[in-house]
PDB file of C-alpha atoms in Angstrom:
ATOM      1  CA  ASN S   1     -17.294 -10.703  -2.996  1.00 64.00           C
ATOM      2  CA  ALA S   2     -14.900  -9.159  -5.551  1.00 78.00           C
ATOM      3  CA  GLY S   3     -13.444  -6.335  -3.401  1.00 95.00           C
ATOM      4  CA  VAL S   4     -11.440  -3.990  -5.642  1.00 97.00           C
ATOM      5  CA  THR S   5     -11.380  -4.783  -9.359  1.00 97.00           C
ATOM      6  CA  GLN S   6      -8.928  -3.186 -11.784  1.00 98.00           C
ATOM      7  CA  THR S   7      -8.924  -3.316 -15.566  1.00 96.00           C
ATOM      8  CA  PRO S   8      -6.971  -3.950 -17.655  1.00 97.00           C
ATOM      9  CA  LYS S   9      -4.411  -6.214 -15.978  1.00 97.00           C
ATOM     10  CA  PHE S  10      -1.721  -5.534 -18.594  1.00 97.00           C
ATOM     11  CA  GLN S  11      -1.249  -2.818 -21.187  1.00 96.00           C
ATOM     12  CA  VAL S  12       1.493  -1.715 -23.568  1.00 97.00           C
ATOM     13  CA  LEU S  13       1.360   1.818 -24.952  1.00 96.00           C
ATOM     14  CA  LYS S  14       3.473   3.928 -27.228  1.00 97.00           C
ATOM     15  CA  THR S  15       4.785   7.279 -26.049  1.00 97.00           C
ATOM     16  CA  GLY S  16       2.119   9.942 -26.488  1.00 97.00           C
ATOM     17  CA  GLN S  17      -0.850   7.592 -26.441  1.00 97.00           C
ATOM     18  CA  SER S  18      -3.601   8.027 -23.890  1.00 96.00           C
ATOM     19  CA  MET S  19      -5.516   5.524 -21.836  1.00 96.00           C
ATOM     20  CA  THR S  20      -7.747   5.173 -18.811  1.00 97.00           C
ATOM     21  CA  LEU S  21      -7.275   2.674 -16.016  1.00 98.00           C
ATOM     22  CA  GLN S  22     -10.510   1.563 -14.433  1.00 97.00           C
ATOM     23  CA  CYS S  23     -11.165   0.707 -10.796  1.00 98.00           C
ATOM     24  CA  ALA S  24     -14.336  -0.394  -9.036  1.00 98.00           C
ATOM     25  CA  GLN S  25     -15.022  -1.447  -5.438  1.00 97.00           C
ATOM     26  CA  ASP S  26     -18.037  -3.222  -4.025  1.00 96.00           C
ATOM     27  CA  MET S  27     -17.449  -2.570  -0.317  1.00 95.00           C
ATOM     28  CA  ASN S  28     -19.377   0.732  -0.150  1.00 94.00           C
ATOM     29  CA  HIS S  29     -16.184   2.549   0.809  1.00 92.00           C
ATOM     30  CA  ASN S  30     -16.036   6.326   0.872  1.00 90.00           C
ATOM     31  CA  SER S  31     -12.364   6.730   0.014  1.00 90.00           C
ATOM     32  CA  MET S  32     -10.437   5.526  -3.028  1.00 92.00           C
ATOM     33  CA  TYR S  33      -6.797   5.862  -4.060  1.00 93.00           C
ATOM     34  CA  TRP S  34      -4.434   5.406  -6.956  1.00 97.00           C
ATOM     35  CA  TYR S  35      -0.817   4.363  -6.341  1.00 97.00           C
ATOM     36  CA  ARG S  36       2.117   3.460  -8.516  1.00 97.00           C
ATOM     37  CA  GLN S  37       4.730   0.912  -7.453  1.00 97.00           C
ATOM     38  CA  ASP S  38       8.235   0.990  -8.867  1.00 95.00           C
ATOM     39  CA  PRO S  39      11.247  -1.153  -7.885  1.00 87.00           C
ATOM     40  CA  GLY S  40      13.023   0.320  -4.881  1.00 82.00           C
ATOM     41  CA  MET S  41      10.500   3.152  -4.534  1.00 85.00           C
ATOM     42  CA  GLY S  42       7.623   1.641  -2.630  1.00 86.00           C
ATOM     43  CA  LEU S  43       4.008   2.564  -3.237  1.00 94.00           C
ATOM     44  CA  ARG S  44       3.519   6.234  -4.050  1.00 94.00           C
ATOM     45  CA  LEU S  45       0.151   7.978  -3.939  1.00 93.00           C
ATOM     46  CA  ILE S  46      -0.912   9.606  -7.200  1.00 96.00           C
ATOM     47  CA  TYR S  47      -4.431  10.852  -6.397  1.00 95.00           C
ATOM     48  CA  TYR S  48      -7.114  10.078  -3.890  1.00 92.00           C
ATOM     49  CA  SER S  49     -10.833  10.714  -3.462  1.00 91.00           C
ATOM     50  CA  ALA S  50     -12.346  11.131  -0.013  1.00 87.00           C
ATOM     51  CA  SER S  51     -15.908  10.963  -1.310  1.00 86.00           C
ATOM     52  CA  GLU S  52     -17.937  10.966  -4.490  1.00 87.00           C
ATOM     53  CA  GLY S  53     -17.287  14.188  -6.364  1.00 86.00           C
ATOM     54  CA  THR S  54     -14.008  15.090  -4.662  1.00 89.00           C
ATOM     55  CA  THR S  55     -10.429  14.363  -5.685  1.00 93.00           C
ATOM     56  CA  ASP S  56      -7.048  15.515  -4.354  1.00 91.00           C
ATOM     57  CA  LYS S  57      -3.454  15.257  -5.447  1.00 92.00           C
ATOM     58  CA  GLY S  58      -1.087  12.850  -3.793  1.00 91.00           C
ATOM     59  CA  GLU S  59       2.686  12.666  -3.926  1.00 89.00           C
ATOM     60  CA  VAL S  60       3.182  12.182  -7.696  1.00 95.00           C
ATOM     61  CA  PRO S  61       0.171  13.623  -9.608  1.00 96.00           C
ATOM     62  CA  ASN S  62       1.963  15.106 -12.633  1.00 96.00           C
ATOM     63  CA  GLY S  63       0.915  13.527 -15.918  1.00 96.00           C
ATOM     64  CA  TYR S  64      -2.273  11.994 -14.508  1.00 98.00           C
ATOM     65  CA  ASN S  65      -5.933  12.901 -14.122  1.00 97.00           C
ATOM     66  CA  VAL S  66      -8.658  11.139 -12.173  1.00 97.00           C
ATOM     67  CA  SER S  67     -12.439  10.937 -12.087  1.00 97.00           C
ATOM     68  CA  ARG S  68     -14.596   9.696  -9.233  1.00 95.00           C
ATOM     69  CA  LEU S  69     -17.485   8.621 -11.403  1.00 88.00           C
ATOM     70  CA  ASN S  70     -19.672   7.479  -8.509  1.00 95.00           C
ATOM     71  CA  LYS S  71     -19.125   5.894  -5.116  1.00 94.00           C
ATOM     72  CA  ARG S  72     -17.971   2.612  -6.679  1.00 96.00           C
ATOM     73  CA  GLU S  73     -15.692   3.780  -9.481  1.00 97.00           C
ATOM     74  CA  PHE S  74     -12.463   5.780  -9.622  1.00 97.00           C
ATOM     75  CA  SER S  75     -10.559   6.033 -12.893  1.00 98.00           C
ATOM     76  CA  LEU S  76      -7.004   7.156 -13.664  1.00 98.00           C
ATOM     77  CA  ARG S  77      -6.176   8.724 -17.017  1.00 98.00           C
ATOM     78  CA  LEU S  78      -2.842   9.191 -18.734  1.00 97.00           C
ATOM     79  CA  GLU S  79      -3.369  11.886 -21.366  1.00 93.00           C
ATOM     80  CA  SER S  80       0.012  11.585 -23.086  1.00 96.00           C
ATOM     81  CA  ALA S  81       1.941   8.556 -21.853  1.00 96.00           C
ATOM     82  CA  ALA S  82       5.676   8.823 -21.222  1.00 97.00           C
ATOM     83  CA  PRO S  83       8.229   6.035 -20.600  1.00 97.00           C
ATOM     84  CA  SER S  84       8.656   7.344 -17.031  1.00 96.00           C
ATOM     85  CA  GLN S  85       5.077   6.260 -16.382  1.00 97.00           C
ATOM     86  CA  THR S  86       5.951   2.606 -16.924  1.00 97.00           C
ATOM     87  CA  SER S  87       4.931   1.066 -13.634  1.00 97.00           C
ATOM     88  CA  VAL S  88       2.458  -1.120 -11.803  1.00 98.00           C
ATOM     89  CA  TYR S  89      -0.638   0.847 -10.841  1.00 98.00           C
ATOM     90  CA  PHE S  90      -2.753  -0.096  -7.851  1.00 98.00           C
ATOM     91  CA  CYS S  91      -6.176   1.114  -6.877  1.00 98.00           C
ATOM     92  CA  ALA S  92      -7.283   0.896  -3.257  1.00 95.00           C
ATOM     93  CA  SER S  93     -10.313   1.749  -1.183  1.00 94.00           C
ATOM     94  CA  SER S  94     -10.946   2.449   2.486  1.00 91.00           C
ATOM     95  CA  SER S  95     -13.894   3.042   4.787  1.00 88.00           C
ATOM     96  CA  ALA S  96     -12.213   6.167   6.184  1.00 80.00           C
ATOM     97  CA  ARG S  97     -14.368   9.246   5.811  1.00 73.00           C
ATOM     98  CA  ASP S  98     -11.507  11.735   5.693  1.00 67.00           C
ATOM     99  CA  GLY S  99      -9.782  10.036   2.789  1.00 62.00           C
ATOM    100  CA  GLY S 100      -7.941   7.703   5.124  1.00 61.00           C
ATOM    101  CA  ILE S 101      -4.772   9.563   4.413  1.00 62.00           C
ATOM    102  CA  ILE S 102      -3.723   9.540   8.018  1.00 67.00           C
ATOM    103  CA  GLY S 103      -3.831   5.757   8.118  1.00 74.00           C
ATOM    104  CA  ASN S 104      -6.592   5.122  10.626  1.00 82.00           C
ATOM    105  CA  GLN S 105      -8.330   2.521   8.468  1.00 87.00           C
ATOM    106  CA  PRO S 106      -6.929  -0.339   6.413  1.00 91.00           C
ATOM    107  CA  GLN S 107      -6.779  -0.002   2.676  1.00 92.00           C
ATOM    108  CA  HIS S 108      -8.008  -2.738   0.322  1.00 96.00           C
ATOM    109  CA  PHE S 109      -6.065  -3.104  -2.907  1.00 97.00           C
ATOM    110  CA  GLY S 110      -6.794  -4.466  -6.339  1.00 98.00           C
ATOM    111  CA  ASP S 111      -4.278  -6.701  -8.101  1.00 96.00           C
ATOM    112  CA  GLY S 112      -2.874  -3.925 -10.236  1.00 97.00           C
ATOM    113  CA  THR S 113      -2.414  -2.891 -13.848  1.00 97.00           C
ATOM    114  CA  ARG S 114       1.014  -3.541 -15.330  1.00 97.00           C
ATOM    115  CA  LEU S 115       1.652  -0.712 -17.763  1.00 97.00           C
ATOM    116  CA  SER S 116       4.589  -0.494 -20.168  1.00 97.00           C
ATOM    117  CA  ILE S 117       5.215   2.588 -22.281  1.00 97.00           C
ATOM    118  CA  LEU S 118       7.589   2.248 -25.182  1.00 96.00           C
TER     119      LEU S 118
ATOM    120  CA  SER W   1      12.763  14.804   4.854  1.00 70.00           C
ATOM    121  CA  GLN W   2      10.416  12.023   5.913  1.00 72.00           C
ATOM    122  CA  LYS W   3      11.890   8.569   5.447  1.00 82.00           C
ATOM    123  CA  ILE W   4      10.892   4.945   6.086  1.00 89.00           C
ATOM    124  CA  GLU W   5      13.422   2.141   6.061  1.00 91.00           C
ATOM    125  CA  GLN W   6      12.795  -1.556   5.797  1.00 93.00           C
ATOM    126  CA  ASN W   7      15.496  -4.174   5.321  1.00 83.00           C
ATOM    127  CA  SER W   8      16.173  -4.217   1.608  1.00 77.00           C
ATOM    128  CA  GLU W   9      17.853  -7.598   1.808  1.00 84.00           C
ATOM    129  CA  ALA W  10      15.729 -10.718   1.881  1.00 90.00           C
ATOM    130  CA  LEU W  11      15.222 -12.433   5.207  1.00 94.00           C
ATOM    131  CA  ASN W  12      15.737 -16.184   5.020  1.00 95.00           C
ATOM    132  CA  ILE W  13      14.621 -18.353   7.932  1.00 96.00           C
ATOM    133  CA  GLN W  14      13.833 -21.973   8.643  1.00 97.00           C
ATOM    134  CA  GLU W  15      10.292 -23.227   8.991  1.00 97.00           C
ATOM    135  CA  GLY W  16       9.093 -23.131  12.577  1.00 97.00           C
ATOM    136  CA  LYS W  17      11.320 -20.223  13.589  1.00 97.00           C
ATOM    137  CA  THR W  18      10.156 -16.695  14.402  1.00 97.00           C
ATOM    138  CA  ALA W  19      10.628 -14.122  11.660  1.00 96.00           C
ATOM    139  CA  THR W  20      11.238 -10.533  12.774  1.00 96.00           C
ATOM    140  CA  LEU W  21      10.965  -7.680  10.290  1.00 97.00           C
ATOM    141  CA  THR W  22      11.944  -4.104  11.065  1.00 96.00           C
ATOM    142  CA  CYS W  23      10.459  -0.775  10.029  1.00 95.00           C
ATOM    143  CA  ASN W  24      12.338   2.386  11.025  1.00 95.00           C
ATOM    144  CA  TYR W  25      11.239   5.934  10.311  1.00 93.00           C
ATOM    145  CA  THR W  26      12.654   9.429  10.644  1.00 89.00           C
ATOM    146  CA  ASN W  27      11.142  12.902  10.653  1.00 85.00           C
ATOM    147  CA  TYR W  28       7.669  11.466  11.265  1.00 82.00           C
ATOM    148  CA  SER W  29       5.242  11.464  14.133  1.00 81.00           C
ATOM    149  CA  PRO W  30       2.764   8.845  12.907  1.00 85.00           C
ATOM    150  CA  ALA W  31      -0.503   8.330  14.690  1.00 83.00           C
ATOM    151  CA  TYR W  32      -0.952   4.908  13.082  1.00 89.00           C
ATOM    152  CA  LEU W  33       1.187   2.214  11.570  1.00 92.00           C
ATOM    153  CA  GLN W  34       0.026  -0.580   9.299  1.00 95.00           C
ATOM    154  CA  TRP W  35       1.561  -3.780   7.963  1.00 97.00           C
ATOM    155  CA  TYR W  36       0.680  -5.395   4.648  1.00 97.00           C
ATOM    156  CA  ARG W  37       1.617  -8.591   2.851  1.00 98.00           C
ATOM    157  CA  GLN W  38       2.267  -8.607  -0.892  1.00 97.00           C
ATOM    158  CA  ASP W  39       2.639 -11.727  -3.027  1.00 97.00           C
ATOM    159  CA  PRO W  40       4.220 -11.603  -6.513  1.00 94.00           C
ATOM    160  CA  GLY W  41       1.812 -10.193  -9.080  1.00 94.00           C
ATOM    161  CA  ARG W  42      -0.789  -9.300  -6.462  1.00 96.00           C
ATOM    162  CA  GLY W  43      -1.846  -6.205  -4.574  1.00 97.00           C
ATOM    163  CA  PRO W  44      -0.937  -5.628  -0.915  1.00 97.00           C
ATOM    164  CA  VAL W  45      -3.189  -7.266   1.658  1.00 97.00           C
ATOM    165  CA  PHE W  46      -3.788  -5.588   5.020  1.00 96.00           C
ATOM    166  CA  LEU W  47      -2.578  -7.499   8.073  1.00 97.00           C
ATOM    167  CA  LEU W  48      -2.483  -5.305  11.181  1.00 96.00           C
ATOM    168  CA  LEU W  49      -2.937  -1.705  12.300  1.00 94.00           C
ATOM    169  CA  ILE W  50      -1.443  -0.310  15.514  1.00 94.00           C
ATOM    170  CA  ARG W  51      -2.010   3.105  17.057  1.00 91.00           C
ATOM    171  CA  GLU W  52       0.642   5.311  18.633  1.00 88.00           C
ATOM    172  CA  ASN W  53      -0.724   4.723  22.122  1.00 89.00           C
ATOM    173  CA  GLU W  54      -0.560   0.938  21.684  1.00 92.00           C
ATOM    174  CA  LYS W  55       2.713  -0.822  22.369  1.00 87.00           C
ATOM    175  CA  GLU W  56       1.777  -4.184  20.911  1.00 95.00           C
ATOM    176  CA  LYS W  57      -0.927  -5.803  18.757  1.00 96.00           C
ATOM    177  CA  ARG W  58      -1.467  -9.499  18.080  1.00 96.00           C
ATOM    178  CA  LYS W  59      -3.409 -11.505  15.533  1.00 95.00           C
ATOM    179  CA  GLU W  60      -2.998 -15.269  15.509  1.00 96.00           C
ATOM    180  CA  ARG W  61       0.739 -15.892  14.744  1.00 97.00           C
ATOM    181  CA  LEU W  62       1.406 -12.230  14.026  1.00 97.00           C
ATOM    182  CA  LYS W  63       2.621  -9.597  16.472  1.00 98.00           C
ATOM    183  CA  VAL W  64       3.437  -5.952  15.869  1.00 97.00           C
ATOM    184  CA  THR W  65       5.182  -3.549  18.240  1.00 96.00           C
ATOM    185  CA  PHE W  66       5.331   0.214  17.903  1.00 94.00           C
ATOM    186  CA  ASP W  67       8.020   2.190  19.754  1.00 92.00           C
ATOM    187  CA  THR W  68       7.545   5.912  19.151  1.00 89.00           C
ATOM    188  CA  THR W  69      10.691   6.729  21.133  1.00 91.00           C
ATOM    189  CA  LEU W  70      12.911   4.530  18.972  1.00 93.00           C
ATOM    190  CA  LYS W  71      10.797   5.386  15.897  1.00 93.00           C
ATOM    191  CA  GLN W  72      10.570   1.735  15.090  1.00 94.00           C
ATOM    192  CA  SER W  73       8.035  -1.034  14.499  1.00 95.00           C
ATOM    193  CA  LEU W  74       8.816  -4.735  14.657  1.00 96.00           C
ATOM    194  CA  PHE W  75       6.682  -7.333  12.894  1.00 97.00           C
ATOM    195  CA  HIS W  76       6.924 -10.908  14.157  1.00 97.00           C
ATOM    196  CA  ILE W  77       5.637 -14.130  12.626  1.00 97.00           C
ATOM    197  CA  THR W  78       5.882 -17.030  15.047  1.00 97.00           C
ATOM    198  CA  ALA W  79       6.070 -20.675  13.947  1.00 97.00           C
ATOM    199  CA  SER W  80       6.739 -19.505  10.412  1.00 97.00           C
ATOM    200  CA  GLN W  81       5.637 -21.608   7.444  1.00 97.00           C
ATOM    201  CA  PRO W  82       6.700 -21.655   3.781  1.00 97.00           C
ATOM    202  CA  ALA W  83       3.280 -20.143   2.990  1.00 97.00           C
ATOM    203  CA  ASP W  84       4.382 -17.020   4.911  1.00 98.00           C
ATOM    204  CA  SER W  85       6.955 -16.304   2.196  1.00 98.00           C
ATOM    205  CA  ALA W  86       6.086 -12.904   0.696  1.00 97.00           C
ATOM    206  CA  THR W  87       7.073  -9.253   0.777  1.00 96.00           C
ATOM    207  CA  TYR W  88       5.918  -7.369   3.872  1.00 97.00           C
ATOM    208  CA  LEU W  89       5.288  -3.628   3.729  1.00 97.00           C
ATOM    209  CA  CYS W  90       4.955  -1.190   6.574  1.00 95.00           C
ATOM    210  CA  ALA W  91       2.978   2.000   6.136  1.00 94.00           C
ATOM    211  CA  LEU W  92       2.830   5.070   8.339  1.00 90.00           C
ATOM    212  CA  GLY W  93      -0.106   7.395   8.752  1.00 82.00           C
ATOM    213  CA  ALA W  94       1.252  10.893   9.039  1.00 67.00           C
ATOM    214  CA  THR W  95      -0.114  14.408   8.649  1.00 60.00           C
ATOM    215  CA  ASN W  96      -1.764  14.099   5.273  1.00 61.00           C
ATOM    216  CA  LYS W  97      -0.843  10.787   3.710  1.00 71.00           C
ATOM    217  CA  LEU W  98      -0.115   7.107   4.176  1.00 82.00           C
ATOM    218  CA  ILE W  99       3.564   6.473   3.445  1.00 87.00           C
ATOM    219  CA  PHE W 100       4.702   2.985   2.428  1.00 92.00           C
ATOM    220  CA  GLY W 101       8.113   1.445   2.915  1.00 93.00           C
ATOM    221  CA  THR W 102       9.743  -0.496   0.088  1.00 93.00           C
ATOM    222  CA  GLY W 103       9.135  -3.812   1.807  1.00 95.00           C
ATOM    223  CA  THR W 104      11.164  -6.769   3.022  1.00 96.00           C
ATOM    224  CA  LEU W 105      11.110 -10.106   1.226  1.00 96.00           C
ATOM    225  CA  LEU W 106      10.685 -13.019   3.632  1.00 97.00           C
ATOM    226  CA  ALA W 107      11.625 -16.520   2.477  1.00 97.00           C
ATOM    227  CA  VAL W 108      10.746 -19.402   4.784  1.00 97.00           C
ATOM    228  CA  GLN W 109      12.664 -22.544   3.975  1.00 95.00           C
ATOM    229  CA  PRO W 110      11.022 -25.955   4.634  1.00 93.00           C
TER     230      PRO W 110
END
């Protein structure tokens, strides 16, 4: 049982390049999330999706777009990468039906994408 | 503004002792509180969830308390082992989001 799978695991980009981070879960969860983790900042929510076809902004959405392709997949896109977006990106999923944003269900995380932007 | 504080300094303890980690919050009224474990290079792994009307929750060697008056949660690992060494994150469920603390690094010495 794979849980939450993220690809790629590592990526180096130049400023201005674009890329898409992929995330897939096999737990039949309704809700999916994208976070970034920076030293001393904790995990910060970028976007979330409470169900297939819906997405909502989190705490730090600027510079990112997302797509909930189907129930399993939730992608994060950087249209024009900036050095400030250098970070570790985590995808998570939850069985919560309201998006789980009030914390009433555990979240299951992938192992992250380490992204460096030069 | 809403704020969560976890000990930024590493907690070093001897094997077999009880480790106690603290999570304090301000300007929140969370309905739920969660604790996660994170190993280097890995994503967080869920450990325990406690609701505001629960004072204490246990799972094997783990115990979590939730004091809404003090605005504090304590996370205990009894009979600690070197394999318990990791960063532990608390997360609060508030009005419209799950807020994570920055984590406390626990090092259990053999």
